Structure formats: structure tokens, C-alpha cells
Amino acid sequence: MKSIKYGTISTGSKESSLTAKEILLSGGNAFDAAVAAVFTSMTSEFALTGAFGGGTCLGVKSGDKPFIYDFFVDSPNNLNSKKEFKEISVNFGNTSQQFFIGNGSIAPPGNLKGLIKLHQDYGVLPLSNVLKPAIHYANSGVLINHHQAYIMNIVKPILTFSKNKLFNIDKEIKPNKDYFKNSNFADFLQLIIDKGSNYFYEGPGLKVILDSLKNKSYLTKSDFVNYKVFKRSPLSLELNGHTIYTNPPPSYGGSLIIFLLKLMNESKKNFNKLNLIKAMNLTSQVRSEVCLNPNDEFQIKKIFNSSRFDKYLKKFINDNKFQFNESLNGFGSTTHVSVMDNNGNAASITTTNGEGSGHFISNYGIMMNNMLGEVDLNPFGFHNWDQKRRLPTMISPIIITDKFGPKFVLGSGGSNRIRSANIQVILNLLFKNLNLKDSVSYPRIHLEGNTLFHEPNIHLPYKKLDNIKIVPFDKKSLFFGGVNAVSRKNAVGDDRRGGVGMIIEK
């Protein structure tokens, strides 16, 4: 169903959206544009994503069924008693949070291999064309906006953990004044064009990575050589005349989103704030009930067991008591790209670097991920596995279809808030019938353990929440995610994280 001349784009930065625009105007499709935008975001949103992080693409090729490319991180093959694994405190102003970084926090990465495979399988332009804008921005630099400066400054203890040429421990990053350049990353991108991604997973480029780690990580050659990008069938749910598609197991996020929406839909209850809070709480409970074994990669599937689902449906309908789980907070250094083209192709890609490990591959201008130090990805404790597996993730790109094909494409950054952000935008679109802009900008809530966080202008049933700690925010915040969304005719970037939407008509 053709609606506009070229397509719609929403990303986490102006540079990434301009990149996707350039690719669409030069004859690329949604997959070319989305992959190009993600590689540009590795400069424009350096603190949020990187080539050696992990991610997921939910895609639809015109006329075909939706598919998932899972290129999230693995657990390593081996343990290492000499690992570098350091707890570090990051100050958020009114609170501080502990993170674990160092070489021992680095998981076998997938972004590079997954993005290149996605382009090879579904793109139409040469890779050199697709990566040209990212090379330009890495060489020329990007003006650091308010949102990125805020993020960079609060995670500065991580960015300056090891000596590197990109960040100075004594220099505050000033928004709309400082530029971020990364010429070594531009050279890295050229190497991808010349040598391919396998150069860094099996060839001489891998030796540079492993040598830099100095035997202080869990990573070995086999972790890279044996890394696989998995093509999976997405989870889906029929809801209010639409079909919602998202990330399947071993991811946690997509399953929990579908579980919550199914719970609310089958209960026939109103989609009001109290019921949403109850559903959020029960969804956290069911996760804790089934996710008990660090070696059972697909255990999250058990939440859809009919007897278990029926048990929670009855609780949702009849039980007004809240039994809370332990909080699983994380800052959420994650970003999202949504693209639709006028031929019915759609790409929804979420990528992350964790908070970053603080370890830089200087030759490549890349900071490695810290996924092994992320609390939300390691619910059984750190370094607690007996076999190689995909780590669980809250990453949950979304595509919503109707009888004409993809209607909405969206996704969010935000660690454990990814699912609550995505859910509320879906409800705004499909049940409140809000337009795309209002659906994304509408104030949000998030339940974490027994604490309910909310943005301004949220009307809560306080009398029914007397056993919940309520934490109001005085303005909209990146804490509540960053949903970048497009439809056939509109594009909205979430201003909580500096997102930029573009409609490409000429």
C-alpha cells in the first residue's frame, strides 16, 4: 500500500535520520536505510550503541511474513579467574546507580555481524553506499546535542575508565558546543567494506581485539568464530483488529509484552492505569516464577503455558492485592531505528552497548559492551552459566500490521523500561486511538518492584495504591524510554531521548 514517495524514518538522532533519508533518496529500501542509520548512530549516539554490542531486527519484506534477526550477545565459552570486573558508581543527580564494567563484563558481540548479514540478505544498495554516510559523520564529527551530552556526562566514569583518545576525564562535555569525531571508527567502517564482517570474527581483525583484552576477559577466539546470527519467527498477538509482532524467546522483553497485552485483552477489563499497574506487576511475577535456570535458554516460553496463564488471568481479574518482586533496574544505554519505505518494506532495529565496558579498541574507535555486567541481563547472578547461550534481553522491536501490511513500526531504548514504554504506546495507538505523535509523547508510568515512577500529568488512583511507593518526575524523562515510531504517513522521534522523525516525500 503506497502512501508517500519514499518512506518514513525515526531514529535517535538527527544524523541517523538524515542518513536513512539519504539512502532512501538514492534508491535504497527500508533495510538499507535502517542499517545505515544504525551505523551512523554508533557515532551520533556513541554512549548508547556500538559495533561490538548486541541487537535485534524485526523486519517485513513486502508481501512476506515478518521475521526476526537475532544478533544479541552470547555468554562466553569459558570462565577466567583473572577477569577484570569492577563495580562503578554513576551519579544521576537525585540518586546513584552501580554498574559493573571492565574486560570481564564484555560478552561476545553480535551487532556488526547481524547488521551486515541483514544488509546482505535484504538490502539492494552496495555496502559501500550504505556505510558512506556513517563514514562521513565519523570523520567530520557530530555536534553533541543536549540529550547525548547528558548521557555522556553521567556515564563519564565509564567512558574514561581506561585511557583513550576520545574522552578526557577532566573535560565536561558541553551540549551544542562540543563535537564528537571518531576517525578510527571511519577507518573501521572502510575495513568492513573492504574485508567484510568475518575479518573481525575470524580473520586478522580479531587478533587486534583479543590482544587488546590482555587475558582479562572471558572472550576467546572461539566465541567470535562460533557466533551465529539467528533468523527466528516473531511472537504475535491479534489485538483490536491488528496483529502485533515482536521479539520471541530467548528474549524476555517481547514475551513479557505479549503476556501483559494478552492478560489485559482476555480479561475484558478497561485499559485504565490501575489495571495497567496490576498487569505490570503480574508480568514481573510470572517472569520470576519461570526464569529459574541460567542454562535453560528458552524458559521464558513457559509463561504462555495454558494453566499458568489462566492462573495469572484469574489473579488479574479477582485479586487486588499487590505482591511485589525485587527491582531489576538498569540505565538503558539502548537506541532504536524505525523505517518504512513506500514499497511495503519495514525494519525495526534496537541495538545496545549496555553502559559500555570502559575498554576501547583504539585502532577501531570502539568501546566494547558490558553485557556480562548488566543486572537485568543476568538475573541469576554474574558469570553464572554452565554452557554457551544467548543472554536474555528486554530489546523488543515492534511491527503492527493490518490487512494492508505494516501500519506502525516502533521500538524503544531503556533497559527494563523498554517493555513498559512500548506497551503504553501500543495501547495509545490501538485503544485510545491517539495519533502517532500523541501516542509517543503521552506521559508514562513504570513499575519497578514496589515503586511506581510516573511523569507529570498522570492521574493515578492513589486510594488503591497505598502499598506502592510513588515517585513523580517533574518533567518527561529519558528514564521512561525513547520510542521512535513511524506509520505509513507519519514519523515521530521521542523527545525524551532526542529522537528525530522524518517523512521523505522528495
PDB file of C-alpha atoms in Angstrom, residues 17-230:
ATOM      1  CA  SER A  17      17.638  10.146  10.345  1.00  0.00           C
ATOM      2  CA  LEU A  18      19.461  12.183   7.693  1.00  0.00           C
ATOM      3  CA  THR A  19      21.479   9.075   6.866  1.00  0.00           C
ATOM      4  CA  ALA A  20      18.340   6.994   6.360  1.00  0.00           C
ATOM      5  CA  LYS A  21      16.869   9.801   4.249  1.00  0.00           C
ATOM      6  CA  GLU A  22      19.942   9.865   2.008  1.00  0.00           C
ATOM      7  CA  ILE A  23      19.751   6.112   1.493  1.00  0.00           C
ATOM      8  CA  LEU A  24      16.038   6.131   0.599  1.00  0.00           C
ATOM      9  CA  LEU A  25      16.503   9.021  -1.831  1.00  0.00           C
ATOM     10  CA  SER A  26      19.355   7.173  -3.550  1.00  0.00           C
ATOM     11  CA  GLY A  27      17.216   4.104  -4.233  1.00  0.00           C
ATOM     12  CA  GLY A  28      17.751   2.060  -1.110  1.00  0.00           C
ATOM     13  CA  ASN A  29      14.981   0.198   0.668  1.00  0.00           C
ATOM     14  CA  ALA A  30      13.958   0.211   4.335  1.00  0.00           C
ATOM     15  CA  PHE A  31      16.643  -2.343   5.242  1.00  0.00           C
ATOM     16  CA  ASP A  32      19.439  -0.357   3.599  1.00  0.00           C
ATOM     17  CA  ALA A  33      18.223   2.806   5.326  1.00  0.00           C
ATOM     18  CA  ALA A  34      17.859   1.216   8.763  1.00  0.00           C
ATOM     19  CA  VAL A  35      21.278  -0.482   8.673  1.00  0.00           C
ATOM     20  CA  ALA A  36      22.895   2.765   7.519  1.00  0.00           C
ATOM     21  CA  ALA A  37      21.169   4.704  10.304  1.00  0.00           C
ATOM     22  CA  VAL A  38      22.324   2.251  12.974  1.00  0.00           C
ATOM     23  CA  PHE A  39      25.961   2.560  11.871  1.00  0.00           C
ATOM     24  CA  THR A  40      25.684   6.359  11.959  1.00  0.00           C
ATOM     25  CA  SER A  41      24.162   6.144  15.457  1.00  0.00           C
ATOM     26  CA  MET A  42      27.399   4.499  16.597  1.00  0.00           C
ATOM     27  CA  THR A  43      28.894   7.995  16.267  1.00  0.00           C
ATOM     28  CA  SER A  44      25.900  10.230  16.970  1.00  0.00           C
ATOM     29  CA  GLU A  45      24.813   8.100  19.971  1.00  0.00           C
ATOM     30  CA  PHE A  46      28.181   6.674  20.949  1.00  0.00           C
ATOM     31  CA  ALA A  47      27.228   6.122  24.592  1.00  0.00           C
ATOM     32  CA  LEU A  48      24.167   4.064  23.610  1.00  0.00           C
ATOM     33  CA  THR A  49      25.238   1.626  20.904  1.00  0.00           C
ATOM     34  CA  GLY A  50      28.300   0.260  19.140  1.00  0.00           C
ATOM     35  CA  ALA A  51      29.550  -2.226  16.583  1.00  0.00           C
ATOM     36  CA  PHE A  52      30.514  -4.708  19.300  1.00  0.00           C
ATOM     37  CA  GLY A  53      27.235  -4.580  21.221  1.00  0.00           C
ATOM     38  CA  GLY A  54      24.078  -6.577  20.507  1.00  0.00           C
ATOM     39  CA  GLY A  55      20.698  -6.089  18.917  1.00  0.00           C
ATOM     40  CA  THR A  56      17.647  -7.394  17.115  1.00  0.00           C
ATOM     41  CA  CYS A  57      15.870  -6.560  13.855  1.00  0.00           C
ATOM     42  CA  LEU A  58      12.188  -7.231  13.265  1.00  0.00           C
ATOM     43  CA  GLY A  59      11.561  -6.885   9.558  1.00  0.00           C
ATOM     44  CA  VAL A  60       8.887  -7.264   6.911  1.00  0.00           C
ATOM     45  CA  LYS A  61       9.766  -7.638   3.244  1.00  0.00           C
ATOM     46  CA  SER A  62       6.874  -6.503   1.085  1.00  0.00           C
ATOM     47  CA  GLY A  63       4.329  -9.277   0.741  1.00  0.00           C
ATOM     48  CA  ASP A  64       6.163 -11.682   3.067  1.00  0.00           C
ATOM     49  CA  LYS A  65       5.750 -12.728   6.671  1.00  0.00           C
ATOM     50  CA  PRO A  66       7.613 -10.768   9.386  1.00  0.00           C
ATOM     51  CA  PHE A  67      10.969 -12.164  10.520  1.00  0.00           C
ATOM     52  CA  ILE A  68      13.448 -11.661  13.348  1.00  0.00           C
ATOM     53  CA  TYR A  69      17.222 -11.412  13.016  1.00  0.00           C
ATOM     54  CA  ASP A  70      18.597 -12.071  16.492  1.00  0.00           C
ATOM     55  CA  PHE A  71      22.136 -10.728  16.832  1.00  0.00           C
ATOM     56  CA  PHE A  72      22.149 -10.176  20.570  1.00  0.00           C
ATOM     57  CA  VAL A  73      25.164 -11.145  22.690  1.00  0.00           C
ATOM     58  CA  ASP A  74      26.123 -14.619  23.913  1.00  0.00           C
ATOM     59  CA  SER A  75      27.543 -15.851  27.162  1.00  0.00           C
ATOM     60  CA  PRO A  76      31.211 -16.828  26.613  1.00  0.00           C
ATOM     61  CA  ASN A  77      32.522 -20.378  26.401  1.00  0.00           C
ATOM     62  CA  ASN A  78      34.999 -20.138  29.246  1.00  0.00           C
ATOM     63  CA  LEU A  79      35.477 -18.617  32.688  1.00  0.00           C
ATOM     64  CA  ASN A  80      38.562 -16.653  33.663  1.00  0.00           C
ATOM     65  CA  SER A  81      39.708 -16.151  37.246  1.00  0.00           C
ATOM     66  CA  LYS A  82      41.892 -13.214  36.123  1.00  0.00           C
ATOM     67  CA  LYS A  83      38.951 -11.273  34.737  1.00  0.00           C
ATOM     68  CA  GLU A  84      38.715  -7.513  35.205  1.00  0.00           C
ATOM     69  CA  PHE A  85      35.273  -6.853  36.679  1.00  0.00           C
ATOM     70  CA  LYS A  86      34.817  -3.614  38.551  1.00  0.00           C
ATOM     71  CA  GLU A  87      31.793  -2.079  40.254  1.00  0.00           C
ATOM     72  CA  ILE A  88      31.459   1.609  39.495  1.00  0.00           C
ATOM     73  CA  SER A  89      29.043   4.261  40.751  1.00  0.00           C
ATOM     74  CA  VAL A  90      27.279   6.624  38.356  1.00  0.00           C
ATOM     75  CA  ASN A  91      25.600   9.733  39.781  1.00  0.00           C
ATOM     76  CA  PHE A  92      22.181  10.581  38.310  1.00  0.00           C
ATOM     77  CA  GLY A  93      21.704  13.713  40.448  1.00  0.00           C
ATOM     78  CA  ASN A  94      18.971  12.627  42.862  1.00  0.00           C
ATOM     79  CA  THR A  95      20.293   9.068  43.012  1.00  0.00           C
ATOM     80  CA  SER A  96      23.297   6.961  42.103  1.00  0.00           C
ATOM     81  CA  GLN A  97      23.457   3.545  40.494  1.00  0.00           C
ATOM     82  CA  GLN A  98      26.072   0.805  40.464  1.00  0.00           C
ATOM     83  CA  PHE A  99      27.328  -0.757  37.244  1.00  0.00           C
ATOM     84  CA  PHE A 100      29.883  -3.453  36.516  1.00  0.00           C
ATOM     85  CA  ILE A 101      32.443  -2.758  33.830  1.00  0.00           C
ATOM     86  CA  GLY A 102      35.924  -3.812  32.764  1.00  0.00           C
ATOM     87  CA  ASN A 103      37.115  -6.507  30.373  1.00  0.00           C
ATOM     88  CA  GLY A 104      35.323  -9.186  32.388  1.00  0.00           C
ATOM     89  CA  SER A 105      31.976  -7.533  31.594  1.00  0.00           C
ATOM     90  CA  ILE A 106      32.313  -7.962  27.818  1.00  0.00           C
ATOM     91  CA  ALA A 107      30.032 -10.502  26.135  1.00  0.00           C
ATOM     92  CA  PRO A 108      30.626 -11.963  22.653  1.00  0.00           C
ATOM     93  CA  PRO A 109      29.120  -9.260  20.414  1.00  0.00           C
ATOM     94  CA  GLY A 110      26.643  -9.503  17.542  1.00  0.00           C
ATOM     95  CA  ASN A 111      25.799  -6.056  16.155  1.00  0.00           C
ATOM     96  CA  LEU A 112      28.426  -5.996  13.428  1.00  0.00           C
ATOM     97  CA  LYS A 113      27.754  -9.485  12.131  1.00  0.00           C
ATOM     98  CA  GLY A 114      23.969  -9.158  12.385  1.00  0.00           C
ATOM     99  CA  LEU A 115      23.696  -5.803  10.639  1.00  0.00           C
ATOM    100  CA  ILE A 116      25.944  -6.877   7.779  1.00  0.00           C
ATOM    101  CA  LYS A 117      24.008 -10.126   7.309  1.00  0.00           C
ATOM    102  CA  LEU A 118      20.709  -8.228   7.334  1.00  0.00           C
ATOM    103  CA  HIS A 119      22.022  -5.948   4.607  1.00  0.00           C
ATOM    104  CA  GLN A 120      23.364  -8.861   2.563  1.00  0.00           C
ATOM    105  CA  ASP A 121      20.040 -10.701   2.727  1.00  0.00           C
ATOM    106  CA  TYR A 122      17.571  -7.823   2.303  1.00  0.00           C
ATOM    107  CA  GLY A 123      19.379  -4.685   1.127  1.00  0.00           C
ATOM    108  CA  VAL A 124      19.558  -3.548  -2.507  1.00  0.00           C
ATOM    109  CA  LEU A 125      22.392  -0.987  -2.465  1.00  0.00           C
ATOM    110  CA  PRO A 126      26.115  -1.838  -2.294  1.00  0.00           C
ATOM    111  CA  LEU A 127      27.519  -1.846   1.234  1.00  0.00           C
ATOM    112  CA  SER A 128      29.879   0.996   0.320  1.00  0.00           C
ATOM    113  CA  ASN A 129      26.853   3.210  -0.385  1.00  0.00           C
ATOM    114  CA  VAL A 130      25.129   2.157   2.828  1.00  0.00           C
ATOM    115  CA  LEU A 131      28.152   2.915   5.033  1.00  0.00           C
ATOM    116  CA  LYS A 132      29.187   6.120   3.254  1.00  0.00           C
ATOM    117  CA  PRO A 133      27.121   8.455   5.497  1.00  0.00           C
ATOM    118  CA  ALA A 134      28.394   6.784   8.690  1.00  0.00           C
ATOM    119  CA  ILE A 135      31.981   7.209   7.478  1.00  0.00           C
ATOM    120  CA  HIS A 136      31.272  10.877   6.757  1.00  0.00           C
ATOM    121  CA  TYR A 137      29.871  11.571  10.232  1.00  0.00           C
ATOM    122  CA  ALA A 138      32.667   9.669  11.983  1.00  0.00           C
ATOM    123  CA  ASN A 139      35.307  11.711  10.101  1.00  0.00           C
ATOM    124  CA  SER A 140      33.550  15.092  10.186  1.00  0.00           C
ATOM    125  CA  GLY A 141      32.068  14.768  13.644  1.00  0.00           C
ATOM    126  CA  VAL A 142      28.622  15.412  15.073  1.00  0.00           C
ATOM    127  CA  LEU A 143      27.520  18.298  17.262  1.00  0.00           C
ATOM    128  CA  ILE A 144      26.670  16.767  20.640  1.00  0.00           C
ATOM    129  CA  ASN A 145      23.101  17.664  21.497  1.00  0.00           C
ATOM    130  CA  HIS A 146      21.607  18.169  24.949  1.00  0.00           C
ATOM    131  CA  HIS A 147      20.424  14.560  25.341  1.00  0.00           C
ATOM    132  CA  GLN A 148      23.695  12.958  24.290  1.00  0.00           C
ATOM    133  CA  ALA A 149      25.737  15.378  26.416  1.00  0.00           C
ATOM    134  CA  TYR A 150      23.624  14.475  29.444  1.00  0.00           C
ATOM    135  CA  ILE A 151      24.131  10.760  28.867  1.00  0.00           C
ATOM    136  CA  MET A 152      27.857  11.106  28.164  1.00  0.00           C
ATOM    137  CA  ASN A 153      28.442  13.201  31.267  1.00  0.00           C
ATOM    138  CA  ILE A 154      26.647  10.844  33.645  1.00  0.00           C
ATOM    139  CA  VAL A 155      28.463   7.766  32.274  1.00  0.00           C
ATOM    140  CA  LYS A 156      31.766   9.627  32.119  1.00  0.00           C
ATOM    141  CA  PRO A 157      33.296   7.324  34.776  1.00  0.00           C
ATOM    142  CA  ILE A 158      32.791   4.523  32.225  1.00  0.00           C
ATOM    143  CA  LEU A 159      33.910   6.491  29.159  1.00  0.00           C
ATOM    144  CA  THR A 160      37.139   7.466  30.950  1.00  0.00           C
ATOM    145  CA  PHE A 161      37.703   4.172  32.812  1.00  0.00           C
ATOM    146  CA  SER A 162      40.651   3.397  30.559  1.00  0.00           C
ATOM    147  CA  LYS A 163      42.852   5.979  28.877  1.00  0.00           C
ATOM    148  CA  ASN A 164      41.641   6.721  25.347  1.00  0.00           C
ATOM    149  CA  LYS A 165      41.794   9.475  22.752  1.00  0.00           C
ATOM    150  CA  LEU A 166      38.047  10.037  22.548  1.00  0.00           C
ATOM    151  CA  PHE A 167      37.240  11.208  26.097  1.00  0.00           C
ATOM    152  CA  ASN A 168      39.113  13.416  28.554  1.00  0.00           C
ATOM    153  CA  ILE A 169      38.453  12.796  32.245  1.00  0.00           C
ATOM    154  CA  ASP A 170      38.931  16.482  33.088  1.00  0.00           C
ATOM    155  CA  LYS A 171      36.650  17.885  30.392  1.00  0.00           C
ATOM    156  CA  GLU A 172      32.901  18.306  30.789  1.00  0.00           C
ATOM    157  CA  ILE A 173      31.013  17.626  27.574  1.00  0.00           C
ATOM    158  CA  LYS A 174      29.067  20.764  26.627  1.00  0.00           C
ATOM    159  CA  PRO A 175      25.824  20.382  24.685  1.00  0.00           C
ATOM    160  CA  ASN A 176      25.508  22.163  21.342  1.00  0.00           C
ATOM    161  CA  LYS A 177      29.137  23.320  21.609  1.00  0.00           C
ATOM    162  CA  ASP A 178      31.321  20.224  21.524  1.00  0.00           C
ATOM    163  CA  TYR A 179      31.795  17.948  18.519  1.00  0.00           C
ATOM    164  CA  PHE A 180      32.428  14.226  18.675  1.00  0.00           C
ATOM    165  CA  LYS A 181      34.741  12.866  15.975  1.00  0.00           C
ATOM    166  CA  ASN A 182      35.963   9.305  15.602  1.00  0.00           C
ATOM    167  CA  SER A 183      38.227   8.912  12.561  1.00  0.00           C
ATOM    168  CA  ASN A 184      39.398   5.478  13.692  1.00  0.00           C
ATOM    169  CA  PHE A 185      35.798   4.295  13.520  1.00  0.00           C
ATOM    170  CA  ALA A 186      35.592   5.650   9.966  1.00  0.00           C
ATOM    171  CA  ASP A 187      38.641   3.518   9.125  1.00  0.00           C
ATOM    172  CA  PHE A 188      36.946   0.542  10.787  1.00  0.00           C
ATOM    173  CA  LEU A 189      33.864   1.014   8.599  1.00  0.00           C
ATOM    174  CA  GLN A 190      36.073   1.121   5.500  1.00  0.00           C
ATOM    175  CA  LEU A 191      37.630  -2.158   6.617  1.00  0.00           C
ATOM    176  CA  ILE A 192      34.129  -3.679   6.765  1.00  0.00           C
ATOM    177  CA  ILE A 193      33.548  -2.600   3.164  1.00  0.00           C
ATOM    178  CA  ASP A 194      36.920  -3.964   2.031  1.00  0.00           C
ATOM    179  CA  LYS A 195      37.182  -7.117   4.151  1.00  0.00           C
ATOM    180  CA  GLY A 196      33.670  -7.971   5.370  1.00  0.00           C
ATOM    181  CA  SER A 197      32.469  -8.619   8.932  1.00  0.00           C
ATOM    182  CA  ASN A 198      34.202 -12.012   9.123  1.00  0.00           C
ATOM    183  CA  TYR A 199      37.520 -10.159   9.135  1.00  0.00           C
ATOM    184  CA  PHE A 200      36.693  -9.233  12.749  1.00  0.00           C
ATOM    185  CA  TYR A 201      35.103 -12.559  13.731  1.00  0.00           C
ATOM    186  CA  GLU A 202      37.565 -14.986  12.146  1.00  0.00           C
ATOM    187  CA  GLY A 203      40.382 -13.046  10.469  1.00  0.00           C
ATOM    188  CA  PRO A 204      43.257 -10.700  11.368  1.00  0.00           C
ATOM    189  CA  GLY A 205      40.877  -8.081  12.766  1.00  0.00           C
ATOM    190  CA  LEU A 206      40.003 -10.451  15.605  1.00  0.00           C
ATOM    191  CA  LYS A 207      43.619 -10.631  16.761  1.00  0.00           C
ATOM    192  CA  VAL A 208      43.568  -6.851  17.350  1.00  0.00           C
ATOM    193  CA  ILE A 209      40.538  -7.266  19.612  1.00  0.00           C
ATOM    194  CA  LEU A 210      41.823 -10.226  21.624  1.00  0.00           C
ATOM    195  CA  ASP A 211      45.321  -8.737  22.033  1.00  0.00           C
ATOM    196  CA  SER A 212      43.820  -5.548  23.482  1.00  0.00           C
ATOM    197  CA  LEU A 213      41.953  -7.522  26.170  1.00  0.00           C
ATOM    198  CA  LYS A 214      45.244  -8.818  27.672  1.00  0.00           C
ATOM    199  CA  ASN A 215      43.672 -12.023  29.016  1.00  0.00           C
ATOM    200  CA  LYS A 216      41.462 -10.050  31.411  1.00  0.00           C
ATOM    201  CA  SER A 217      38.182 -11.012  29.753  1.00  0.00           C
ATOM    202  CA  TYR A 218      36.171 -14.164  29.133  1.00  0.00           C
ATOM    203  CA  LEU A 219      36.437 -13.787  25.377  1.00  0.00           C
ATOM    204  CA  THR A 220      38.367 -16.265  23.246  1.00  0.00           C
ATOM    205  CA  LYS A 221      38.692 -16.791  19.510  1.00  0.00           C
ATOM    206  CA  SER A 222      36.013 -19.497  19.602  1.00  0.00           C
ATOM    207  CA  ASP A 223      33.426 -17.017  20.951  1.00  0.00           C
ATOM    208  CA  PHE A 224      33.767 -14.976  17.768  1.00  0.00           C
ATOM    209  CA  VAL A 225      34.285 -17.813  15.290  1.00  0.00           C
ATOM    210  CA  ASN A 226      31.226 -19.688  16.574  1.00  0.00           C
ATOM    211  CA  TYR A 227      28.947 -16.657  16.930  1.00  0.00           C
ATOM    212  CA  LYS A 228      25.716 -17.094  14.934  1.00  0.00           C
ATOM    213  CA  VAL A 229      23.000 -14.700  13.793  1.00  0.00           C
ATOM    214  CA  PHE A 230      19.656 -16.475  14.219  1.00  0.00           C
TER     215      PHE A 230
END
